[in-house]
């Protein structure tokens, strides 16, 4: 469609990663000094900040300086000797990348002597480099090739007949990129990128002199510490490190800037294309969240968008044991509309509902909740945030007035103390983790509260000052014990509290946490954490300078998840660690649009912008805009929908982009509920686990096939731009709009930008947001309105959104999910770097090379007690069910605790999790399940049933049936 060009026009450009004339790379990082220095470069006067390198100053003056080892994303190194200059009054030929400017300098970048030096240097490089440019994968996109031309190299007089590295063996071990040492110039850019940008230190330069070479571990990349983030590939100026897709398909010819569809970091990428084929995804160095960095998922794991498992034709059936019948879109919409109408007529308006997904864009989420509220006529709409960060929304709304994090990711660079609670950033939010590690290497202190030893506890050049290895389920005991120390040792910032918070609520909280029952000596017994560690960590947080808390699902997915979130906010307010850079309360959102799906009104009790459905003014506003009467009663949450279905009252669901069978707790309860419904409509890319129980399947579009926006964990609204034609024929918002049309309610949007315009017109925090502004600014952090027209990086600076901050009591209540002689271990769950959520996307990429199955971690003591050896199959049983996984014996977990992931459906991790949930939001208690582990030699009953059932369902969908309509 022509209108699609609207959001792409300013962000499509001819591709050139290394276009020398563009000078997009300033050679060295910028200086932040306020002191200005004036100097002359090639008879041009220029004024730059003190600390600027001569190379960067030259480029700012429009003067090209040859370079190979320098890039503005890395610290200057000065090894390639191409960027040498002459400075009047100084001897020698200093490297411009490592030489800072000085007042009154007269610099020459182009002289006959410099030309000779550069040609000689380049000749040495080329003498040990293959001359296969015409057949090289980076021909026309190679910095070495560009620099050879720039310095005027015309001949190579030596090298090829003597000793060289031209026959060095390639390392093809990584599934995504190749390492060809014969083309390496040992510029160290890859090594420095691994150290400075990623912080993994997987690469090194081994040998000396002519024997110097880049080494990854002992053998190859796949058997090293490399995490495949792609930083080394991006940094490489030659074809030494290059994507295999470029080798296979050639250099891209244009690119479109878009946003990653994986975790809550929200990285900006340039989708580099040939026609409608993605050749590679390159992190955008102007991305506000990622600054040119990436992880293995966003950088490489996009192949699922064109995977053969994609379903691109609508399908319908009357019974889940029937074969699927392929139909036209019109037939699918007509049948779905007739079923919703029939069910509401028979069972009542409240018998239907919808579920949105955090994998969808803001615009798609908005139209789904609009459909449920305005067309279905009920508030039975919920989202996957129910099972992850719903306690964040509740807890932060109560205490500080807004259901979102307070800072930017960049804020961590101003932190003196970083407190990570129940999060594993290197696996769950790896790009932000790299930035965090950079700050830790600079000297920030680190406190980690986690039952498991995550990588950040002890990794290269990063070591936690305190690892509070608490028992699962004792978070609130932890936060109350820390508060006790802060209060009783006089570490509260009372001046801040008096000015910014409700004093009465503070007094009540202060007196409560000061009680002996909340002391580390008492609560430490439940946690299993030494008293002195608790006290020392509390003192460090309160007195160590700017202190920031970062937390994840290890906080929210508990029976006291909401209490814990309020406890975190209490600490931040009591110590004045909120409302400026370097501090704050920062939930690390698990999926790409968890924040956005909540912002858009996906919860049953709130309209877009977190306004309650019972508020008459808000309801009147939406009724006027949508032209339909709206209910003032909060609708059903996902658990309520499932329970009501089993009871026979809830009969139809429209599930967009969410796989509740795999992601929600107590799988057998979920499937029973779906089997009890008469109409399950699933809209997705693949026939996922939920779709196996569906009657209608609407094929969805991948993030590469749509326009819209995602909102990340720092409230950053970023553009998603369509780079290829949807394989299903339309974007997801169009599917929902046409479904609405079939139900008799016209949604006549022509482009996703019109949906955002409607959001902005109805939602105060989004008032200033538009696709045009996103094109201009790149991204926007809400609130964006008349008061903050460019967005709000840091919230609560002068006052809290609710006015005065409010303290809440955090009474520790032990979970009802307790160990027993029958179930003596505690299972807790999490994620792994290479896989994402339920794995529907990443399992269909080469990321399975790192994680092809879910495994269970168990402590050596617990394994020995049960006669379990490394790699054994073990049965894991709880009161909810049983599954079988392969075991890994490790001291990462503590005795009495086991750990697994849930990325593979056949693993059945959620078969054993229970219905226990947070008291305020029904967020499941995924992190605490009492289990027993035993050696087995066959799959569980559930797994055997799953295998048979899923094979049949896939066969039903795989038949080449003619289009047919169900009567």
mmCIF file of C-alpha atoms in Angstrom, residues 63-245:
data_model
loop_
_atom_site.group_PDB
_atom_site.id
_atom_site.type_symbol
_atom_site.label_atom_id
_atom_site.label_comp_id
_atom_site.label_asym_id
_atom_site.label_seq_id
_atom_site.Cartn_x
_atom_site.Cartn_y
_atom_site.Cartn_z
ATOM 1 C CA UNK A 63 38.311 16.513 7.028
ATOM 2 C CA UNK A 64 38.708 12.800 6.269
ATOM 3 C CA UNK A 65 41.424 11.037 8.242
ATOM 4 C CA UNK A 66 42.197 7.443 7.185
ATOM 5 C CA UNK A 67 41.639 4.920 9.971
ATOM 6 C CA UNK A 68 41.238 1.207 10.582
ATOM 7 C CA UNK A 69 41.438 0.529 14.318
ATOM 8 C CA UNK A 70 39.335 3.543 15.374
ATOM 9 C CA UNK A 71 35.574 3.735 15.770
ATOM 10 C CA UNK A 72 33.443 6.067 17.859
ATOM 11 C CA UNK A 73 31.891 3.141 19.726
ATOM 12 C CA UNK A 74 35.256 2.087 21.225
ATOM 13 C CA UNK A 75 37.980 3.780 23.196
ATOM 14 C CA UNK A 76 40.929 4.981 21.048
ATOM 15 C CA UNK A 77 43.653 2.396 20.525
ATOM 16 C CA UNK A 78 46.212 3.832 18.123
ATOM 17 C CA UNK A 79 47.446 0.582 16.606
ATOM 18 C CA UNK A 80 46.751 0.844 12.876
ATOM 19 C CA UNK A 81 49.036 3.884 12.278
ATOM 20 C CA UNK A 82 46.897 5.101 9.383
ATOM 21 C CA UNK A 83 45.514 8.102 11.246
ATOM 22 C CA UNK A 84 48.911 9.699 11.963
ATOM 23 C CA UNK A 85 49.156 13.489 11.642
ATOM 24 C CA UNK A 86 51.768 16.215 11.866
ATOM 25 C CA UNK A 87 51.571 18.875 14.596
ATOM 26 C CA UNK A 88 53.603 22.027 14.226
ATOM 27 C CA UNK A 89 56.180 22.314 16.982
ATOM 28 C CA UNK A 90 55.978 18.630 17.945
ATOM 29 C CA UNK A 91 58.194 15.792 16.883
ATOM 30 C CA UNK A 92 57.030 12.601 15.247
ATOM 31 C CA UNK A 93 53.742 11.539 13.772
ATOM 32 C CA UNK A 94 51.202 10.925 16.540
ATOM 33 C CA UNK A 95 48.032 8.894 16.037
ATOM 34 C CA UNK A 96 45.147 11.338 15.769
ATOM 35 C CA UNK A 97 42.748 8.940 17.499
ATOM 36 C CA UNK A 98 44.731 8.933 20.762
ATOM 37 C CA UNK A 99 46.001 12.517 20.714
ATOM 38 C CA UNK A 100 43.727 15.058 22.405
ATOM 39 C CA UNK A 101 43.258 18.576 21.089
ATOM 40 C CA UNK A 102 45.046 21.469 22.766
ATOM 41 C CA UNK A 103 44.572 25.194 22.568
ATOM 42 C CA UNK A 104 46.269 26.742 19.527
ATOM 43 C CA UNK A 105 47.467 23.516 17.918
ATOM 44 C CA UNK A 106 48.204 23.589 14.198
ATOM 45 C CA UNK A 107 47.558 20.157 12.762
ATOM 46 C CA UNK A 108 48.205 18.810 9.272
ATOM 47 C CA UNK A 109 46.423 15.665 8.134
ATOM 48 C CA UNK A 110 47.610 15.613 4.507
ATOM 49 C CA UNK A 111 51.299 16.021 3.668
ATOM 50 C CA UNK A 112 53.658 14.099 1.355
ATOM 51 C CA UNK A 113 55.363 12.481 4.343
ATOM 52 C CA UNK A 114 52.061 11.364 5.853
ATOM 53 C CA UNK A 115 51.017 9.944 2.492
ATOM 54 C CA UNK A 116 54.219 7.863 2.324
ATOM 55 C CA UNK A 117 53.761 6.583 5.877
ATOM 56 C CA UNK A 118 50.154 5.585 5.240
ATOM 57 C CA UNK A 119 50.923 3.844 1.945
ATOM 58 C CA UNK A 120 53.760 1.936 3.575
ATOM 59 C CA UNK A 121 51.572 0.884 6.470
ATOM 60 C CA UNK A 122 48.763 -0.210 4.176
ATOM 61 C CA UNK A 123 51.237 -2.151 2.030
ATOM 62 C CA UNK A 124 52.250 -4.148 5.090
ATOM 63 C CA UNK A 125 48.617 -4.956 5.847
ATOM 64 C CA UNK A 126 47.894 -6.079 2.300
ATOM 65 C CA UNK A 127 51.095 -8.141 2.072
ATOM 66 C CA UNK A 128 49.475 -10.664 4.439
ATOM 67 C CA UNK A 129 45.921 -10.360 3.162
ATOM 68 C CA UNK A 130 44.142 -12.336 0.409
ATOM 69 C CA UNK A 131 43.692 -10.382 -2.822
ATOM 70 C CA UNK A 132 40.278 -11.863 -3.558
ATOM 71 C CA UNK A 133 38.276 -8.657 -3.402
ATOM 72 C CA UNK A 134 36.114 -9.431 -6.435
ATOM 73 C CA UNK A 135 34.857 -12.665 -4.868
ATOM 74 C CA UNK A 136 34.914 -11.516 -1.246
ATOM 75 C CA UNK A 137 31.543 -11.271 0.503
ATOM 76 C CA UNK A 138 32.290 -7.696 1.600
ATOM 77 C CA UNK A 139 33.378 -6.424 -1.797
ATOM 78 C CA UNK A 140 32.229 -2.812 -1.867
ATOM 79 C CA UNK A 141 31.524 -2.857 1.862
ATOM 80 C CA UNK A 142 35.017 -3.255 3.308
ATOM 81 C CA UNK A 143 36.925 -0.635 5.283
ATOM 82 C CA UNK A 144 40.290 -2.158 4.375
ATOM 83 C CA UNK A 145 39.399 -1.863 0.700
ATOM 84 C CA UNK A 146 38.237 1.722 1.222
ATOM 85 C CA UNK A 147 41.394 2.708 3.085
ATOM 86 C CA UNK A 148 43.648 1.130 0.449
ATOM 87 C CA UNK A 149 41.997 3.419 -2.052
ATOM 88 C CA UNK A 150 42.094 6.413 0.279
ATOM 89 C CA UNK A 151 45.852 6.212 0.848
ATOM 90 C CA UNK A 152 46.580 5.565 -2.845
ATOM 91 C CA UNK A 153 48.030 2.048 -2.551
ATOM 92 C CA UNK A 154 48.897 0.793 -6.029
ATOM 93 C CA UNK A 155 51.350 -2.063 -5.495
ATOM 94 C CA UNK A 156 52.482 -4.584 -2.904
ATOM 95 C CA UNK A 157 56.149 -5.357 -3.166
ATOM 96 C CA UNK A 158 56.594 -8.151 -0.675
ATOM 97 C CA UNK A 159 54.962 -10.759 1.512
ATOM 98 C CA UNK A 160 53.225 -13.351 -0.615
ATOM 99 C CA UNK A 161 56.219 -15.600 -1.256
ATOM 100 C CA UNK A 162 57.377 -15.584 2.356
ATOM 101 C CA UNK A 163 55.716 -16.514 5.614
ATOM 102 C CA UNK A 164 52.040 -15.469 5.831
ATOM 103 C CA UNK A 165 48.635 -16.390 7.219
ATOM 104 C CA UNK A 166 46.812 -16.739 3.906
ATOM 105 C CA UNK A 167 45.911 -20.386 4.457
ATOM 106 C CA UNK A 168 44.708 -20.032 8.031
ATOM 107 C CA UNK A 169 41.681 -22.254 8.658
ATOM 108 C CA UNK A 170 38.229 -20.698 8.923
ATOM 109 C CA UNK A 171 36.150 -21.099 12.064
ATOM 110 C CA UNK A 172 32.615 -21.947 10.909
ATOM 111 C CA UNK A 173 31.434 -23.183 14.311
ATOM 112 C CA UNK A 174 29.030 -20.320 15.012
ATOM 113 C CA UNK A 175 25.719 -20.789 13.190
ATOM 114 C CA UNK A 176 25.435 -17.106 12.323
ATOM 115 C CA UNK A 177 28.887 -15.806 11.407
ATOM 116 C CA UNK A 178 32.234 -16.926 10.053
ATOM 117 C CA UNK A 179 35.709 -16.152 11.377
ATOM 118 C CA UNK A 180 38.328 -16.139 8.612
ATOM 119 C CA UNK A 181 41.728 -15.441 10.217
ATOM 120 C CA UNK A 182 43.419 -15.183 6.816
ATOM 121 C CA UNK A 183 41.700 -11.816 6.386
ATOM 122 C CA UNK A 184 42.416 -10.542 9.899
ATOM 123 C CA UNK A 185 44.600 -7.424 10.232
ATOM 124 C CA UNK A 186 44.812 -7.744 14.047
ATOM 125 C CA UNK A 187 43.358 -4.273 14.567
ATOM 126 C CA UNK A 188 41.862 -5.527 17.874
ATOM 127 C CA UNK A 189 38.493 -3.937 17.180
ATOM 128 C CA UNK A 190 36.701 -7.250 17.770
ATOM 129 C CA UNK A 191 38.585 -7.859 21.009
ATOM 130 C CA UNK A 192 37.861 -4.356 22.253
ATOM 131 C CA UNK A 193 34.184 -4.607 21.277
ATOM 132 C CA UNK A 194 33.882 -7.835 23.258
ATOM 133 C CA UNK A 195 35.465 -6.128 26.257
ATOM 134 C CA UNK A 196 34.122 -2.575 26.124
ATOM 135 C CA UNK A 197 30.727 -2.988 24.456
ATOM 136 C CA UNK A 198 29.635 -6.469 25.486
ATOM 137 C CA UNK A 199 31.756 -7.010 28.599
ATOM 138 C CA UNK A 200 32.229 -10.749 28.062
ATOM 139 C CA UNK A 201 35.999 -10.822 27.403
ATOM 140 C CA UNK A 202 35.629 -13.888 25.182
ATOM 141 C CA UNK A 203 38.265 -12.751 22.655
ATOM 142 C CA UNK A 204 41.932 -12.025 23.063
ATOM 143 C CA UNK A 205 45.070 -11.425 21.014
ATOM 144 C CA UNK A 206 47.350 -14.420 21.405
ATOM 145 C CA UNK A 207 50.992 -14.508 20.327
ATOM 146 C CA UNK A 208 53.325 -11.595 19.679
ATOM 147 C CA UNK A 209 54.584 -9.781 16.627
ATOM 148 C CA UNK A 210 53.939 -11.640 13.379
ATOM 149 C CA UNK A 211 52.329 -14.487 15.334
ATOM 150 C CA UNK A 212 49.661 -12.206 16.839
ATOM 151 C CA UNK A 213 46.146 -13.444 16.142
ATOM 152 C CA UNK A 214 42.599 -13.167 17.458
ATOM 153 C CA UNK A 215 41.642 -16.153 19.590
ATOM 154 C CA UNK A 216 38.227 -17.220 20.878
ATOM 155 C CA UNK A 217 38.702 -19.666 23.716
ATOM 156 C CA UNK A 218 40.839 -22.751 23.294
ATOM 157 C CA UNK A 219 39.255 -24.145 20.135
ATOM 158 C CA UNK A 220 36.571 -22.077 18.412
ATOM 159 C CA UNK A 221 33.786 -19.513 18.890
ATOM 160 C CA UNK A 222 31.101 -22.043 19.850
ATOM 161 C CA UNK A 223 33.265 -23.513 22.597
ATOM 162 C CA UNK A 224 34.339 -20.156 23.998
ATOM 163 C CA UNK A 225 32.660 -17.656 26.317
ATOM 164 C CA UNK A 226 31.238 -15.880 23.247
ATOM 165 C CA UNK A 227 27.543 -14.996 23.599
ATOM 166 C CA UNK A 228 27.071 -14.221 19.874
ATOM 167 C CA UNK A 229 25.980 -10.643 20.480
ATOM 168 C CA UNK A 230 27.493 -9.628 17.137
ATOM 169 C CA UNK A 231 29.596 -6.761 18.503
ATOM 170 C CA UNK A 232 32.768 -8.266 17.061
ATOM 171 C CA UNK A 233 31.132 -8.773 13.673
ATOM 172 C CA UNK A 234 29.914 -5.195 13.635
ATOM 173 C CA UNK A 235 33.338 -3.891 14.652
ATOM 174 C CA UNK A 236 35.351 -5.880 12.101
ATOM 175 C CA UNK A 237 36.657 -3.637 9.260
ATOM 176 C CA UNK A 238 37.277 -6.578 6.906
ATOM 177 C CA UNK A 239 35.591 -9.871 5.990
ATOM 178 C CA UNK A 240 37.287 -11.668 8.877
ATOM 179 C CA UNK A 241 34.086 -11.709 10.928
ATOM 180 C CA UNK A 242 31.018 -11.668 8.710
ATOM 181 C CA UNK A 243 27.425 -12.838 8.785
ATOM 182 C CA UNK A 244 26.797 -16.048 6.879
ATOM 183 C CA UNK A 245 23.696 -14.475 5.362
#
